[in-house]
Amino acid sequence: QVQLQESGPGLVKSSQMLSLTCTVSGGSITTNYYTWSWIRQPPGKGLEWMGAIAYGGSTYYSPSLKSRTSISRDTSKNQFSLQLSSVTPEDTAVYYCAATSVPAVLADTHRHYNYWGQGTQVTVSS
């Protein structure tokens, strides 16, 4: 059973960079055909897919966040990470890492994901 755990600071100042890491257990992030994503939920709003890294290392981003988002991985630690630059209070949200066996090129909504971390609250102060 794949398990995911987010970690990172819970408070970030406006204009700074938000950095989160997802540690994966029970499976490898290089497992064929698996897709590993970051998804967030702002207060009072729905889930928003931010981007993904495929088992081979290719990355895919939401068009609305592409200019500010970077997803990378450390295969030696079985972790993948999110960096979101130039944050504003509108980036305040619960951030989730998630996984699916759907190919990354198709897995651009939260509905595809069946493995989820517990989520971590990130607040951006003005």
Short mmCIF file of the C-alpha atoms (twelve columns), coordinates in Angstrom:
data_MODEL
# 
_entry.id   MODEL 
# 
loop_
_atom_site.group_PDB 
_atom_site.id 
_atom_site.type_symbol 
_atom_site.label_atom_id 
_atom_site.label_alt_id 
_atom_site.label_comp_id 
_atom_site.label_asym_id 
_atom_site.label_seq_id 
_atom_site.Cartn_x 
_atom_site.Cartn_y 
_atom_site.Cartn_z 
_atom_site.pdbx_PDB_model_num 
ATOM 1   C CA . GLN A 1   0.000   0.000  0.000   1 
ATOM 2   C CA . VAL A 2   1.465   3.310  -1.100  1 
ATOM 3   C CA . GLN A 3   1.625   5.946  1.632   1 
ATOM 4   C CA . LEU A 4   2.500   9.609  1.193   1 
ATOM 5   C CA . GLN A 5   3.481   12.227 3.758   1 
ATOM 6   C CA . GLU A 6   3.873   15.954 3.143   1 
ATOM 7   C CA . SER A 7   6.387   18.073 5.042   1 
ATOM 8   C CA . GLY A 8   7.435   21.696 4.994   1 
ATOM 9   C CA . PRO A 9   6.843   25.062 6.643   1 
ATOM 10  C CA . GLY A 10  3.301   25.986 7.562   1 
ATOM 11  C CA . LEU A 11  3.856   29.733 7.204   1 
ATOM 12  C CA . VAL A 12  5.422   31.571 4.282   1 
ATOM 13  C CA . LYS A 13  5.730   35.311 3.704   1 
ATOM 14  C CA . SER A 14  4.361   36.973 0.588   1 
ATOM 15  C CA . SER A 15  6.762   37.121 -2.364  1 
ATOM 16  C CA . GLN A 16  8.830   34.250 -0.982  1 
ATOM 17  C CA . MET A 17  9.041   30.658 -2.190  1 
ATOM 18  C CA . LEU A 18  6.916   27.837 -0.836  1 
ATOM 19  C CA . SER A 19  8.744   24.517 -0.649  1 
ATOM 20  C CA . LEU A 20  7.158   21.187 0.274   1 
ATOM 21  C CA . THR A 21  8.402   17.603 0.169   1 
ATOM 22  C CA . CYS A 22  6.431   14.392 -0.160  1 
ATOM 23  C CA . THR A 23  7.974   11.230 1.274   1 
ATOM 24  C CA . VAL A 24  6.663   8.019  -0.274  1 
ATOM 25  C CA . SER A 25  6.624   4.590  1.374   1 
ATOM 26  C CA . GLY A 26  5.231   1.249  0.286   1 
ATOM 27  C CA . GLY A 27  6.215   1.869  -3.326  1 
ATOM 28  C CA . SER A 28  8.846   3.490  -5.512  1 
ATOM 29  C CA . ILE A 29  8.380   6.818  -7.287  1 
ATOM 30  C CA . THR A 30  10.060  5.192  -10.302 1 
ATOM 31  C CA . THR A 31  7.443   2.434  -10.533 1 
ATOM 32  C CA . ASN A 32  6.346   2.110  -14.142 1 
ATOM 33  C CA . TYR A 33  3.416   4.261  -15.190 1 
ATOM 34  C CA . TYR A 34  2.805   5.896  -11.811 1 
ATOM 35  C CA . THR A 35  2.223   9.642  -11.595 1 
ATOM 36  C CA . TRP A 36  3.015   11.762 -8.543  1 
ATOM 37  C CA . SER A 37  1.260   15.085 -8.090  1 
ATOM 38  C CA . TRP A 38  0.677   18.109 -5.945  1 
ATOM 39  C CA . ILE A 39  -2.922  19.196 -5.383  1 
ATOM 40  C CA . ARG A 40  -4.169  22.017 -3.194  1 
ATOM 41  C CA . GLN A 41  -7.413  23.224 -1.684  1 
ATOM 42  C CA . PRO A 42  -7.780  26.891 -0.741  1 
ATOM 43  C CA . PRO A 43  -10.241 27.680 2.061   1 
ATOM 44  C CA . GLY A 44  -13.812 27.438 0.840   1 
ATOM 45  C CA . LYS A 45  -12.785 26.266 -2.632  1 
ATOM 46  C CA . GLY A 46  -12.385 23.002 -4.514  1 
ATOM 47  C CA . LEU A 47  -9.339  20.875 -5.153  1 
ATOM 48  C CA . GLU A 48  -6.854  22.270 -7.675  1 
ATOM 49  C CA . TRP A 49  -4.321  20.063 -9.469  1 
ATOM 50  C CA . MET A 50  -1.000  21.927 -9.596  1 
ATOM 51  C CA . GLY A 51  1.382   19.628 -11.414 1 
ATOM 52  C CA . ALA A 52  2.906   16.187 -11.630 1 
ATOM 53  C CA . ILE A 53  6.104   14.250 -12.097 1 
ATOM 54  C CA . ALA A 54  5.898   10.983 -13.955 1 
ATOM 55  C CA . TYR A 55  7.716   7.754  -13.066 1 
ATOM 56  C CA . GLY A 56  10.342  8.562  -15.695 1 
ATOM 57  C CA . GLY A 57  10.919  12.078 -14.403 1 
ATOM 58  C CA . SER A 58  8.896   14.127 -16.924 1 
ATOM 59  C CA . THR A 59  6.987   17.016 -15.419 1 
ATOM 60  C CA . TYR A 60  3.572   18.485 -16.207 1 
ATOM 61  C CA . TYR A 61  2.071   21.684 -14.827 1 
ATOM 62  C CA . SER A 62  -1.265  23.423 -14.615 1 
ATOM 63  C CA . PRO A 63  -1.221  26.237 -17.193 1 
ATOM 64  C CA . SER A 64  -2.383  28.724 -14.574 1 
ATOM 65  C CA . LEU A 65  0.547   27.930 -12.265 1 
ATOM 66  C CA . LYS A 66  3.239   26.873 -14.712 1 
ATOM 67  C CA . SER A 67  5.248   30.084 -14.526 1 
ATOM 68  C CA . ARG A 68  5.632   29.780 -10.734 1 
ATOM 69  C CA . THR A 69  5.778   26.012 -10.155 1 
ATOM 70  C CA . SER A 70  8.578   23.481 -10.173 1 
ATOM 71  C CA . ILE A 71  8.316   19.798 -9.246  1 
ATOM 72  C CA . SER A 72  11.403  17.674 -8.760  1 
ATOM 73  C CA . ARG A 73  12.350  14.368 -7.204  1 
ATOM 74  C CA . ASP A 74  15.081  12.610 -5.246  1 
ATOM 75  C CA . THR A 75  14.944  8.940  -6.153  1 
ATOM 76  C CA . SER A 76  17.551  8.024  -3.530  1 
ATOM 77  C CA . LYS A 77  15.168  9.250  -0.832  1 
ATOM 78  C CA . ASN A 78  11.956  8.240  -2.632  1 
ATOM 79  C CA . GLN A 79  10.725  11.831 -2.356  1 
ATOM 80  C CA . PHE A 80  9.314   14.438 -4.684  1 
ATOM 81  C CA . SER A 81  9.080   18.141 -4.016  1 
ATOM 82  C CA . LEU A 82  7.112   21.253 -4.888  1 
ATOM 83  C CA . GLN A 83  8.423   24.775 -5.216  1 
ATOM 84  C CA . LEU A 84  5.982   27.647 -5.759  1 
ATOM 85  C CA . SER A 85  7.565   31.047 -6.221  1 
ATOM 86  C CA . SER A 86  6.319   34.574 -5.590  1 
ATOM 87  C CA . VAL A 87  3.519   33.448 -3.292  1 
ATOM 88  C CA . THR A 88  0.626   35.677 -2.249  1 
ATOM 89  C CA . PRO A 89  -2.102  35.185 0.373   1 
ATOM 90  C CA . GLU A 90  -4.186  33.618 -2.434  1 
ATOM 91  C CA . ASP A 91  -1.791  30.651 -2.290  1 
ATOM 92  C CA . THR A 92  -2.952  29.859 1.246   1 
ATOM 93  C CA . ALA A 93  -4.313  26.312 1.103   1 
ATOM 94  C CA . VAL A 94  -4.059  22.748 2.293   1 
ATOM 95  C CA . TYR A 95  -1.443  21.141 0.064   1 
ATOM 96  C CA . TYR A 96  -1.649  17.434 -0.745  1 
ATOM 97  C CA . CYS A 97  0.695   15.063 -2.512  1 
ATOM 98  C CA . ALA A 98  -1.035  12.254 -4.344  1 
ATOM 99  C CA . ALA A 99  -0.387  9.312  -6.642  1 
ATOM 100 C CA . THR A 100 -2.161  7.443  -9.420  1 
ATOM 101 C CA . SER A 101 -1.479  4.733  -11.971 1 
ATOM 102 C CA . VAL A 102 -3.028  6.934  -14.669 1 
ATOM 103 C CA . PRO A 103 -0.341  8.262  -17.058 1 
ATOM 104 C CA . ALA A 104 0.813   11.762 -16.204 1 
ATOM 105 C CA . VAL A 105 -0.282  13.223 -19.525 1 
ATOM 106 C CA . LEU A 106 -3.876  12.286 -18.585 1 
ATOM 107 C CA . ALA A 107 -3.800  12.780 -14.798 1 
ATOM 108 C CA . ASP A 108 -4.475  16.508 -14.638 1 
ATOM 109 C CA . THR A 109 -7.404  16.483 -12.238 1 
ATOM 110 C CA . HIS A 110 -7.736  15.340 -8.653  1 
ATOM 111 C CA . ARG A 111 -10.332 12.751 -9.670  1 
ATOM 112 C CA . HIS A 112 -7.639  10.419 -11.028 1 
ATOM 113 C CA . TYR A 113 -5.799  10.045 -7.736  1 
ATOM 114 C CA . ASN A 114 -6.366  7.167  -5.338  1 
ATOM 115 C CA . TYR A 115 -3.395  7.593  -2.995  1 
ATOM 116 C CA . TRP A 116 -3.231  10.777 -0.925  1 
ATOM 117 C CA . GLY A 117 -1.157  12.268 1.840   1 
ATOM 118 C CA . GLN A 118 -2.961  13.696 4.847   1 
ATOM 119 C CA . GLY A 119 -2.360  17.243 3.630   1 
ATOM 120 C CA . THR A 120 -0.456  20.127 5.146   1 
ATOM 121 C CA . GLN A 121 -1.775  23.618 5.802   1 
ATOM 122 C CA . VAL A 122 0.298   26.426 4.316   1 
ATOM 123 C CA . THR A 123 -0.565  30.003 5.166   1 
ATOM 124 C CA . VAL A 124 0.919   32.923 3.254   1 
ATOM 125 C CA . SER A 125 1.164   36.079 5.313   1 
ATOM 126 C CA . SER A 126 0.868   39.490 3.707   1 
# 
